Short mmCIF file of C-alpha atoms and ligand atoms in Angstrom, two decimals:
data_model
loop_
_atom_site.label_atom_id
_atom_site.label_comp_id
_atom_site.label_asym_id
_atom_site.label_seq_id
_atom_site.Cartn_x
_atom_site.Cartn_y
_atom_site.Cartn_z
CA MET A 1258 -15.80 10.25 -4.58
CA ASN A 1259 -15.05 6.56 -4.09
CA ALA A 1260 -11.63 4.99 -4.67
CA LEU A 1261 -12.52 3.61 -8.12
CA ALA A 1262 -13.86 6.96 -9.38
CA ALA A 1263 -10.83 8.87 -8.03
CA THR A 1264 -8.30 6.39 -9.46
CA THR A 1265 -10.04 6.36 -12.83
CA ARG A 1266 -10.13 10.17 -12.86
CA ASN A 1267 -6.38 10.38 -12.15
CA PHE A 1268 -5.69 7.74 -14.79
CA ARG A 1269 -7.76 9.59 -17.44
CA GLN A 1270 -6.01 12.87 -16.62
CA ALA A 1271 -2.60 11.18 -16.95
CA ALA A 1272 -3.68 9.60 -20.26
CA ARG A 1273 -4.69 13.06 -21.56
CA ILE A 1274 -1.37 14.60 -20.48
CA LEU A 1275 0.52 11.76 -22.17
CA GLY A 1276 -1.65 12.01 -25.29
CA LEU A 1277 -2.47 8.29 -25.17
CA ASP A 1278 -4.43 6.84 -28.03
CA SER A 1279 -8.07 6.24 -26.93
CA LYS A 1280 -7.83 2.53 -27.85
CA ILE A 1281 -4.93 1.98 -25.47
CA GLU A 1282 -6.47 4.26 -22.82
CA ASN A 1283 -9.67 2.20 -22.73
CA SER A 1284 -7.79 -1.08 -22.86
CA LEU A 1285 -5.66 -0.10 -19.84
CA LEU A 1286 -8.76 0.61 -17.76
CA ILE A 1287 -10.44 -2.75 -18.32
CA PRO A 1288 -9.12 -5.47 -15.98
CA PHE A 1289 -7.35 -8.44 -17.56
CA ARG A 1290 -9.50 -10.87 -15.53
CA GLU A 1291 -12.08 -10.70 -12.72
CA ILE A 1292 -12.57 -13.81 -10.61
CA LYS A 1293 -15.49 -14.42 -8.24
CA VAL A 1294 -15.71 -17.67 -6.32
CA GLU A 1295 -17.93 -19.19 -3.67
CA CYS A 1296 -16.04 -20.53 -0.66
CA THR A 1297 -18.06 -22.89 1.53
CA ILE A 1298 -16.53 -24.16 4.76
CA PRO A 1299 -17.76 -26.04 7.81
CA LYS A 1300 -17.73 -23.82 10.93
CA ASP A 1301 -16.28 -25.31 14.12
CA ASP A 1302 -19.83 -26.35 15.20
CA GLY A 1303 -20.30 -28.32 11.94
CA THR A 1304 -22.72 -25.89 10.20
CA LEU A 1305 -21.86 -24.88 6.64
CA VAL A 1306 -21.27 -21.25 5.74
CA SER A 1307 -20.49 -19.64 2.38
CA TYR A 1308 -18.38 -16.59 1.59
CA ILE A 1309 -17.68 -14.81 -1.70
CA GLY A 1310 -14.05 -14.38 -2.71
CA PHE A 1311 -12.76 -12.03 -5.40
CA ARG A 1312 -9.52 -11.60 -7.30
CA VAL A 1313 -9.19 -8.84 -9.87
CA GLN A 1314 -6.13 -9.19 -12.10
CA HIS A 1315 -5.81 -5.78 -13.67
CA ASP A 1316 -2.79 -5.80 -15.96
CA ASN A 1317 0.22 -8.00 -16.71
CA ALA A 1318 2.02 -6.09 -19.46
CA ARG A 1319 5.11 -5.50 -17.26
CA GLY A 1320 5.14 -8.84 -15.42
CA PRO A 1321 3.21 -11.05 -12.99
CA MET A 1322 0.31 -9.28 -11.30
CA LYS A 1323 0.88 -8.28 -7.68
CA GLY A 1324 -1.44 -7.22 -4.90
CA GLY A 1325 -2.91 -7.99 -1.51
CA ILE A 1326 -5.76 -10.22 -0.36
CA ARG A 1327 -8.01 -8.67 2.28
CA PHE A 1328 -10.54 -10.31 4.56
CA HIS A 1329 -13.13 -7.65 5.35
CA PRO A 1330 -16.94 -7.45 5.50
CA GLU A 1331 -17.04 -4.57 3.01
CA VAL A 1332 -14.97 -6.18 0.26
CA ASP A 1333 -16.84 -5.36 -2.96
CA PRO A 1334 -15.95 -5.85 -6.63
CA ASP A 1335 -15.78 -2.09 -7.39
CA GLU A 1336 -13.30 -1.40 -4.62
CA VAL A 1337 -11.19 -4.46 -5.41
CA ASN A 1338 -11.18 -3.28 -9.02
CA ALA A 1339 -9.92 0.20 -8.06
CA LEU A 1340 -7.24 -1.20 -5.79
CA ALA A 1341 -6.06 -3.65 -8.48
CA GLN A 1342 -5.73 -0.78 -10.96
CA LEU A 1343 -3.85 1.28 -8.38
CA MET A 1344 -1.38 -1.61 -7.94
CA THR A 1345 -0.65 -1.58 -11.68
CA TRP A 1346 0.36 2.10 -11.53
CA LYS A 1347 2.16 1.68 -8.18
CA THR A 1348 4.39 -1.21 -9.31
CA ALA A 1349 5.17 0.73 -12.51
CA VAL A 1350 6.06 3.92 -10.54
CA ALA A 1351 8.52 1.90 -8.44
CA ASP A 1352 9.74 0.23 -11.67
CA LEU A 1353 9.10 -3.28 -10.37
CA PRO A 1354 8.66 -5.94 -13.10
CA TYR A 1355 5.03 -6.48 -12.09
CA GLY A 1356 1.45 -5.66 -13.00
CA GLY A 1357 -1.40 -5.11 -10.56
CA ALA A 1358 -4.04 -7.25 -8.83
CA LYS A 1359 -6.12 -7.24 -5.64
CA GLY A 1360 -8.44 -9.69 -3.97
CA GLY A 1361 -10.47 -10.38 -0.93
CA ILE A 1362 -13.14 -12.36 0.84
CA GLY A 1363 -16.25 -10.69 2.26
CA CYS A 1364 -16.03 -11.92 5.85
CA LYS A 1365 -15.44 -10.66 9.40
CA PRO A 1366 -12.11 -12.27 10.34
CA LYS A 1367 -12.60 -11.35 14.03
CA ASP A 1368 -15.74 -13.55 14.12
CA LEU A 1369 -13.86 -16.60 12.77
CA SER A 1370 -11.67 -18.97 14.78
CA THR A 1371 -8.12 -19.65 13.60
CA SER A 1372 -9.13 -23.03 12.19
CA GLU A 1373 -12.12 -21.49 10.37
CA LEU A 1374 -9.81 -18.84 8.86
CA GLU A 1375 -7.39 -21.57 7.79
CA ARG A 1376 -10.20 -23.59 6.11
CA LEU A 1377 -11.51 -20.46 4.37
CA THR A 1378 -8.04 -19.52 3.09
CA ARG A 1379 -7.41 -23.07 1.84
CA VAL A 1380 -10.79 -23.29 0.03
CA PHE A 1381 -10.18 -19.87 -1.60
CA THR A 1382 -6.73 -21.08 -2.71
CA GLN A 1383 -8.23 -24.30 -4.13
CA LYS A 1384 -10.65 -22.19 -6.19
CA ILE A 1385 -8.01 -19.85 -7.65
CA HIS A 1386 -4.81 -21.97 -7.66
CA ASP A 1387 -4.85 -22.32 -11.46
CA LEU A 1388 -5.00 -18.55 -11.88
CA ILE A 1389 -2.22 -17.47 -9.49
CA GLY A 1390 1.47 -18.40 -9.48
CA ASP A 1391 4.96 -16.90 -9.24
CA ASN A 1392 4.85 -15.98 -12.95
CA THR A 1393 1.18 -14.99 -13.17
CA ASP A 1394 -0.24 -13.41 -10.01
CA VAL A 1395 1.51 -13.13 -6.63
CA PRO A 1396 -0.78 -12.31 -3.64
CA ALA A 1397 0.34 -10.64 -0.40
CA PRO A 1398 -1.29 -9.74 2.95
CA ASP A 1399 -3.68 -6.79 3.26
CA MET A 1400 -6.39 -5.74 5.73
CA GLY A 1401 -7.48 -8.71 7.86
CA THR A 1402 -4.78 -11.06 6.54
CA ASN A 1403 -1.18 -11.60 7.64
CA ALA A 1404 1.94 -13.74 7.29
CA GLN A 1405 0.05 -16.79 8.61
CA THR A 1406 -2.61 -16.41 5.87
CA MET A 1407 0.21 -16.37 3.28
CA ALA A 1408 1.72 -19.52 4.84
CA TRP A 1409 -1.63 -21.34 4.38
CA ILE A 1410 -1.89 -20.17 0.75
CA LEU A 1411 1.69 -21.30 0.10
CA ASP A 1412 0.98 -24.72 1.62
CA GLU A 1413 -2.31 -25.26 -0.24
CA TYR A 1414 -0.91 -24.01 -3.55
CA SER A 1415 2.16 -26.25 -3.17
CA LYS A 1416 -0.11 -29.33 -2.92
CA PHE A 1417 -1.14 -28.70 -6.55
CA HIS A 1418 2.08 -27.26 -7.97
CA GLY A 1419 5.00 -28.46 -5.80
CA HIS A 1420 6.99 -26.30 -3.39
CA SER A 1421 6.43 -22.72 -4.59
CA PRO A 1422 7.59 -20.11 -2.05
CA ALA A 1423 7.45 -17.28 -4.64
CA VAL A 1424 3.67 -17.68 -5.11
CA VAL A 1425 3.00 -15.26 -2.22
CA THR A 1426 4.98 -12.55 -0.44
CA GLY A 1427 4.67 -11.30 3.13
CA LYS A 1428 5.32 -14.86 4.36
CA PRO A 1429 6.84 -15.69 7.75
CA VAL A 1430 10.66 -15.45 7.52
CA ASP A 1431 10.86 -19.18 8.38
CA LEU A 1432 9.01 -19.97 5.14
CA GLY A 1433 11.03 -17.68 2.88
CA GLY A 1434 9.71 -14.26 3.90
CA SER A 1435 12.14 -11.34 3.59
CA LEU A 1436 13.92 -9.72 6.47
CA GLY A 1437 12.78 -6.10 6.72
CA ARG A 1438 9.32 -6.73 5.20
CA GLU A 1439 7.41 -5.82 8.37
CA ALA A 1440 8.99 -2.35 8.56
CA ALA A 1441 9.16 -1.84 4.79
CA THR A 1442 6.15 0.39 4.15
CA GLY A 1443 6.92 2.73 7.09
CA ARG A 1444 10.60 2.74 6.15
CA GLY A 1445 9.72 3.52 2.52
CA VAL A 1446 7.52 6.40 3.74
CA VAL A 1447 10.52 7.82 5.60
CA TYR A 1448 12.88 7.42 2.60
CA ALA A 1449 10.25 9.14 0.42
CA THR A 1450 9.94 11.98 2.95
CA GLU A 1451 13.72 12.40 3.02
CA ALA A 1452 13.87 12.58 -0.79
CA LEU A 1453 11.14 15.24 -0.89
CA LEU A 1454 12.61 17.33 1.93
CA ALA A 1455 16.11 17.20 0.40
CA GLU A 1456 14.64 18.68 -2.77
CA HIS A 1457 13.48 21.64 -0.64
CA GLY A 1458 16.85 21.94 1.15
CA LYS A 1459 15.47 20.39 4.35
CA SER A 1460 15.87 17.21 6.36
CA ILE A 1461 13.79 15.31 8.91
CA GLU A 1462 15.96 16.54 11.79
CA GLY A 1463 14.29 19.43 13.59
CA LEU A 1464 11.01 19.36 11.63
CA THR A 1465 7.68 18.57 13.31
CA PHE A 1466 5.44 15.65 12.26
CA ALA A 1467 1.80 14.65 12.92
CA ILE A 1468 0.97 10.99 12.27
CA GLN A 1469 -2.56 9.61 11.93
CA GLY A 1470 -2.61 5.84 12.62
CA PHE A 1471 -0.17 4.01 14.87
CA GLY A 1472 -0.42 0.51 13.36
CA ASN A 1473 2.24 -1.15 11.22
CA VAL A 1474 2.94 1.79 8.90
CA GLY A 1475 2.39 4.69 11.34
CA SER A 1476 4.40 3.22 14.21
CA TRP A 1477 7.38 2.33 11.98
CA ALA A 1478 7.30 5.77 10.35
CA ALA A 1479 7.17 7.43 13.80
CA ARG A 1480 10.03 5.30 15.14
CA LEU A 1481 12.31 6.03 12.16
CA ILE A 1482 11.48 9.76 12.14
CA ASP A 1483 12.25 9.91 15.87
CA GLU A 1484 15.58 8.08 15.26
CA ARG A 1485 16.49 10.73 12.65
CA GLY A 1486 15.88 13.63 15.02
CA GLY A 1487 12.41 14.57 13.73
CA LYS A 1488 9.90 15.76 16.34
CA VAL A 1489 6.68 13.75 16.30
CA VAL A 1490 4.31 16.25 17.91
CA ALA A 1491 0.95 14.46 17.43
CA VAL A 1492 -0.15 10.84 17.00
CA SER A 1493 -3.59 9.26 16.75
CA ASP A 1494 -5.15 5.84 16.35
CA ILE A 1495 -8.64 4.37 16.63
CA THR A 1496 -8.48 4.77 20.45
CA GLY A 1497 -7.75 8.54 20.42
CA ALA A 1498 -5.11 11.22 19.83
CA ILE A 1499 -2.23 12.77 21.79
CA LYS A 1500 0.08 15.76 21.31
CA ASN A 1501 3.23 17.28 22.72
CA PRO A 1502 4.67 20.37 20.98
CA ASN A 1503 8.14 19.47 22.34
CA GLY A 1504 8.06 16.04 20.69
CA ILE A 1505 6.66 12.68 21.85
CA ASP A 1506 9.14 10.04 23.06
CA ILE A 1507 8.20 7.37 20.49
CA ALA A 1508 10.11 4.48 22.13
CA ALA A 1509 8.21 5.16 25.39
CA LEU A 1510 4.90 5.49 23.51
CA LEU A 1511 5.45 2.13 21.78
CA LYS A 1512 6.01 0.50 25.19
CA HIS A 1513 2.87 2.19 26.58
CA LYS A 1514 0.81 1.07 23.54
CA ASP A 1515 2.13 -2.51 23.88
CA ALA A 1516 1.26 -2.59 27.56
CA THR A 1517 -2.18 -0.89 27.46
CA GLY A 1518 -3.34 -1.25 23.85
CA LYS A 1519 -4.10 2.48 23.61
CA LEU A 1520 -2.47 5.89 23.30
CA GLU A 1521 -4.36 7.73 26.01
CA ASP A 1522 -3.00 7.95 29.56
CA PHE A 1523 0.52 8.18 28.12
CA GLY A 1524 2.45 10.34 30.57
CA GLY A 1525 4.54 12.18 27.96
CA ALA A 1526 1.71 13.93 26.07
CA GLN A 1527 -1.70 15.55 26.36
CA THR A 1528 -4.90 14.07 24.98
CA MET A 1529 -6.66 15.87 22.12
CA ALA A 1530 -9.73 15.27 19.94
CA SER A 1531 -8.95 12.74 17.18
CA ASP A 1532 -10.13 14.99 14.33
CA GLU A 1533 -7.74 17.76 15.50
CA LEU A 1534 -4.74 15.71 14.44
CA LEU A 1535 -5.10 16.41 10.73
CA THR A 1536 -5.23 20.17 11.30
CA SER A 1537 -2.67 20.34 14.10
CA GLU A 1538 0.40 22.59 13.99
CA CYS A 1539 3.22 20.67 12.21
CA ASP A 1540 5.54 20.81 9.19
CA VAL A 1541 4.70 17.36 7.85
CA LEU A 1542 1.41 15.45 8.10
CA ILE A 1543 1.47 11.68 7.50
CA PRO A 1544 -1.94 9.97 7.26
CA CYS A 1545 -1.33 6.26 7.96
CA ALA A 1546 -4.85 5.01 8.66
CA LEU A 1547 -7.90 5.34 6.41
CA GLY A 1548 -8.90 6.62 2.97
CA GLY A 1549 -10.77 9.90 2.43
CA VAL A 1550 -9.70 11.53 5.74
CA LEU A 1551 -8.72 14.82 4.08
CA ASN A 1552 -11.80 16.32 2.48
CA ARG A 1553 -13.39 19.70 1.73
CA GLU A 1554 -14.47 20.08 5.39
CA ASN A 1555 -10.97 20.00 6.88
CA ALA A 1556 -8.52 20.65 4.01
CA GLY A 1557 -8.68 24.46 4.41
CA ASP A 1558 -7.56 24.12 8.05
CA VAL A 1559 -4.50 21.93 7.41
CA LYS A 1560 -1.36 23.65 8.74
CA ALA A 1561 1.26 21.23 7.40
CA LYS A 1562 3.38 22.30 4.42
CA TYR A 1563 3.95 18.70 3.33
CA ILE A 1564 1.57 15.71 3.29
CA ILE A 1565 3.00 12.23 2.83
CA GLU A 1566 0.21 9.83 1.80
CA ALA A 1567 1.19 6.64 3.62
CA ALA A 1568 -2.44 5.41 3.65
CA ASN A 1569 -4.14 4.58 0.36
CA HIS A 1570 -6.30 7.40 -0.98
CA PRO A 1571 -6.31 9.63 2.16
CA THR A 1572 -6.93 12.87 0.19
CA ASP A 1573 -10.15 13.18 -1.78
CA PRO A 1574 -10.02 15.15 -5.04
CA GLU A 1575 -11.74 18.25 -3.54
CA ALA A 1576 -9.21 18.37 -0.71
CA ASP A 1577 -6.43 17.88 -3.27
CA GLU A 1578 -7.51 21.07 -5.03
CA ILE A 1579 -7.87 23.09 -1.81
CA LEU A 1580 -4.49 21.94 -0.51
CA SER A 1581 -2.74 22.59 -3.78
CA LYS A 1582 -4.14 26.18 -3.85
CA LYS A 1583 -2.76 26.63 -0.30
CA GLY A 1584 0.69 25.58 -1.59
CA VAL A 1585 0.82 22.29 0.33
CA THR A 1586 3.09 19.70 -1.33
CA ILE A 1587 1.55 16.22 -1.42
CA LEU A 1588 3.60 13.08 -1.93
CA PRO A 1589 1.02 10.70 -3.48
CA ASP A 1590 0.09 7.26 -2.15
CA ILE A 1591 1.08 5.36 -5.31
CA TYR A 1592 4.65 6.37 -4.53
CA ALA A 1593 4.77 7.15 -0.79
CA ASN A 1594 3.55 3.74 0.39
CA ALA A 1595 5.29 1.67 -2.32
CA GLY A 1596 7.98 0.47 0.14
CA GLY A 1597 5.83 -2.56 1.06
CA VAL A 1598 5.42 -3.85 -2.47
CA THR A 1599 9.07 -3.05 -3.22
CA VAL A 1600 10.29 -5.32 -0.41
CA SER A 1601 7.67 -7.88 -1.52
CA TYR A 1602 9.46 -7.79 -4.86
CA PHE A 1603 12.80 -8.37 -3.07
CA GLU A 1604 11.18 -11.35 -1.28
CA TRP A 1605 10.03 -12.84 -4.61
CA VAL A 1606 13.53 -12.30 -6.07
CA GLN A 1607 15.14 -14.02 -3.05
CA ASN A 1608 12.70 -16.98 -3.36
CA ILE A 1609 13.43 -17.37 -7.06
CA GLN A 1610 17.19 -17.09 -6.44
CA GLY A 1611 16.96 -19.41 -3.43
CA PHE A 1612 19.28 -16.95 -1.69
CA MET A 1613 18.41 -14.85 1.36
CA TRP A 1614 19.57 -11.25 1.69
CA ASP A 1615 20.51 -9.74 5.04
CA GLU A 1616 18.36 -6.89 6.37
CA GLU A 1617 20.98 -4.27 5.59
CA LYS A 1618 20.91 -5.16 1.90
CA VAL A 1619 17.09 -5.09 1.88
CA ASN A 1620 17.05 -1.59 3.43
CA GLN A 1621 19.81 -0.30 1.14
CA GLU A 1622 17.99 -1.52 -1.97
CA LEU A 1623 14.71 -0.07 -0.67
CA SER A 1624 16.37 3.30 -0.18
CA ARG A 1625 17.76 3.15 -3.74
CA TYR A 1626 14.38 2.26 -5.27
CA MET A 1627 12.53 5.00 -3.32
CA ARG A 1628 15.09 7.70 -4.20
CA ARG A 1629 15.15 6.70 -7.85
CA ALA A 1630 11.33 6.75 -8.12
CA PHE A 1631 11.17 10.17 -6.45
CA HIS A 1632 13.53 11.69 -9.02
CA GLU A 1633 11.64 10.07 -11.89
CA ILE A 1634 8.32 11.43 -10.57
CA LYS A 1635 9.86 14.87 -10.13
CA SER A 1636 11.20 14.78 -13.67
CA MET A 1637 7.76 13.78 -15.08
CA SER A 1638 6.09 16.58 -13.12
CA GLN A 1639 8.60 19.07 -14.55
CA THR A 1640 8.22 17.75 -18.10
CA HIS A 1641 4.43 17.96 -17.95
CA SER A 1642 4.15 20.98 -15.59
CA CYS A 1643 1.96 19.08 -13.16
CA ASN A 1644 1.97 18.24 -9.45
CA LEU A 1645 3.68 15.19 -7.93
CA ARG A 1646 0.46 13.12 -7.99
CA MET A 1647 0.15 13.59 -11.74
CA GLY A 1648 3.93 13.17 -12.06
CA ALA A 1649 3.55 9.72 -10.47
CA PHE A 1650 0.47 8.79 -12.52
CA THR A 1651 2.05 9.85 -15.82
CA LEU A 1652 5.23 7.93 -14.92
CA GLY A 1653 3.32 4.73 -14.08
CA VAL A 1654 0.75 4.91 -16.88
CA ASN A 1655 3.43 5.71 -19.48
CA ARG A 1656 5.50 2.67 -18.47
CA VAL A 1657 2.49 0.33 -18.68
CA ALA A 1658 1.34 1.83 -22.01
CA ARG A 1659 4.85 1.43 -23.47
CA ALA A 1660 5.05 -2.22 -22.38
CA THR A 1661 1.58 -2.88 -23.84
CA LEU A 1662 2.50 -1.35 -27.19
CA LEU A 1663 5.82 -3.21 -27.34
CA ARG A 1664 4.01 -6.50 -26.82
CA GLY A 1665 1.81 -5.66 -29.83
CA TRP A 1666 -1.92 -5.78 -30.47
CA GLU A 1667 -2.28 -8.66 -32.92
CA ALA A 1668 -4.20 -11.69 -31.63
P1 NAD B 216 -2.85 -1.27 10.64
O1 NAD B 216 -4.17 -1.96 10.74
O2 NAD B 216 -1.64 -1.92 11.19
O3 NAD B 216 -2.97 0.18 11.33
C1 NAD B 216 -4.01 1.06 11.07
C2 NAD B 216 -3.96 2.14 12.15
O4 NAD B 216 -4.98 3.10 11.87
C3 NAD B 216 -4.24 1.61 13.56
O5 NAD B 216 -3.36 2.24 14.47
C4 NAD B 216 -5.67 2.07 13.81
O6 NAD B 216 -5.94 2.25 15.20
C5 NAD B 216 -5.66 3.38 13.09
N1 NAD B 216 -6.99 3.92 12.82
C6 NAD B 216 -8.09 3.25 12.37
N2 NAD B 216 -9.14 4.12 12.32
C7 NAD B 216 -8.67 5.32 12.72
C8 NAD B 216 -9.26 6.59 12.88
N3 NAD B 216 -10.54 6.80 12.62
N4 NAD B 216 -8.48 7.62 13.32
C9 NAD B 216 -7.17 7.43 13.59
N5 NAD B 216 -6.55 6.24 13.46
C10 NAD B 216 -7.31 5.20 13.03
O7 NAD B 216 -2.70 -0.91 9.08
P2 NAD B 216 -1.36 -0.55 8.33
O8 NAD B 216 -0.81 -1.77 7.73
O9 NAD B 216 -0.53 0.31 9.20
O10 NAD B 216 -1.94 0.32 7.11
C11 NAD B 216 -2.26 1.69 7.27
C12 NAD B 216 -2.59 2.30 5.92
O11 NAD B 216 -1.49 2.12 5.03
C13 NAD B 216 -3.79 1.68 5.20
O12 NAD B 216 -4.43 2.70 4.45
C14 NAD B 216 -3.15 0.69 4.25
O13 NAD B 216 -3.98 0.42 3.12
C15 NAD B 216 -1.92 1.47 3.85
N6 NAD B 216 -0.83 0.60 3.34
C16 NAD B 216 -0.28 -0.35 4.14
C17 NAD B 216 0.75 -1.14 3.65
C18 NAD B 216 1.43 -2.18 4.51
O14 NAD B 216 2.41 -2.80 4.05
N7 NAD B 216 1.00 -2.40 5.75
C19 NAD B 216 1.20 -0.96 2.33
C20 NAD B 216 0.62 0.03 1.53
C21 NAD B 216 -0.41 0.80 2.07
#
């Protein structure tokens, strides 16, 4: 099941549980606006090349729409649509005053030079500048884009609208980015894990963890778990997987990865097959790489008692059912990885205030937002006798539905 079908299914189930009127249910599914633009740029050799850019603005009932821009060859309108919808529920779960959006350009960023990427980003911004803004739609980095991409958008947008740092988040700190943003998603994953474990009378210290993906989110999660006395017993990335039942020294692994670009040949662990990671012996499994990695083929073999969905959509609906029958507790993506968009919100607030927070304040506020959302999800799941995924969906959908109704229906 693709991301759009799975998100829509979860939304419909939440709408049924909440008893939403069919008029509002259907209205919440249809995006507010879908934008498709042609972006033509000269390549470095002078030839012209065209790319298609998308921005789906899903819902703005609770505030400006918020979501990443990805540069990837497989960007398609259906997927962008699903991800935009997911952002609407995610920002509502975290109780940020935002709606949801997502965008992208169908291109292979690795095949483009830095100046070609800059031209492409600027042309895309020229095409959509009237439709984004700090009070309408606030983009952020996603796959294939980064702080530099945001700096180009900020610069191009400011040519039309004057200096506007709050138009994008995930900017370089020198241009108004927030301290703590780089670590925020991994840190949020760890705060979410702590909230869940505390509910079960446990803590990170002494438990074992397997982490799939050692990029931004996975490496920060691993580092912070290690700092708290958790034992990271297995780690994988695109280059392979390693394990050590006594715990991997994460600081040493980060140095090894920086020096060699891969996990294998690390002295403090043994190599294992990549697909073994998801079914390896551990208390907590944290997928931090791709969608759909837990499916009906491997779900029955998962040994973890807790799964923290740091990646977007790592568990397909069939796996969800199998894991739930096995008694595995899953902390859903729309909550578990919300630390990134939460610190993006803090960045936007700092830009609007013209006042920078120190990193300690950013982390303290992030911890408060993650703990609060966990207890609200838990309370929804108790009220509606459903699992945490449906607890999160009912929480998010209910907030958006309420805001929509309060705004009224009259034209
Ligand atoms: P990243 O590109 O920094 O890291 C991705 C990691 O996954 C890399 O280590 C890569 O080697 C690994 N990987 C890729 N294919 C793999 C495979 N087949 N097996 C094992 N590992 C594999 O990306 P990221 O920013 O860390 O994002 C990771 C996930 O978290 C994505 O699903 C992303 O959508 C989600 N997410 C990220 C953020 C954020 O702020 N970065 C926010 C919300 C959600």
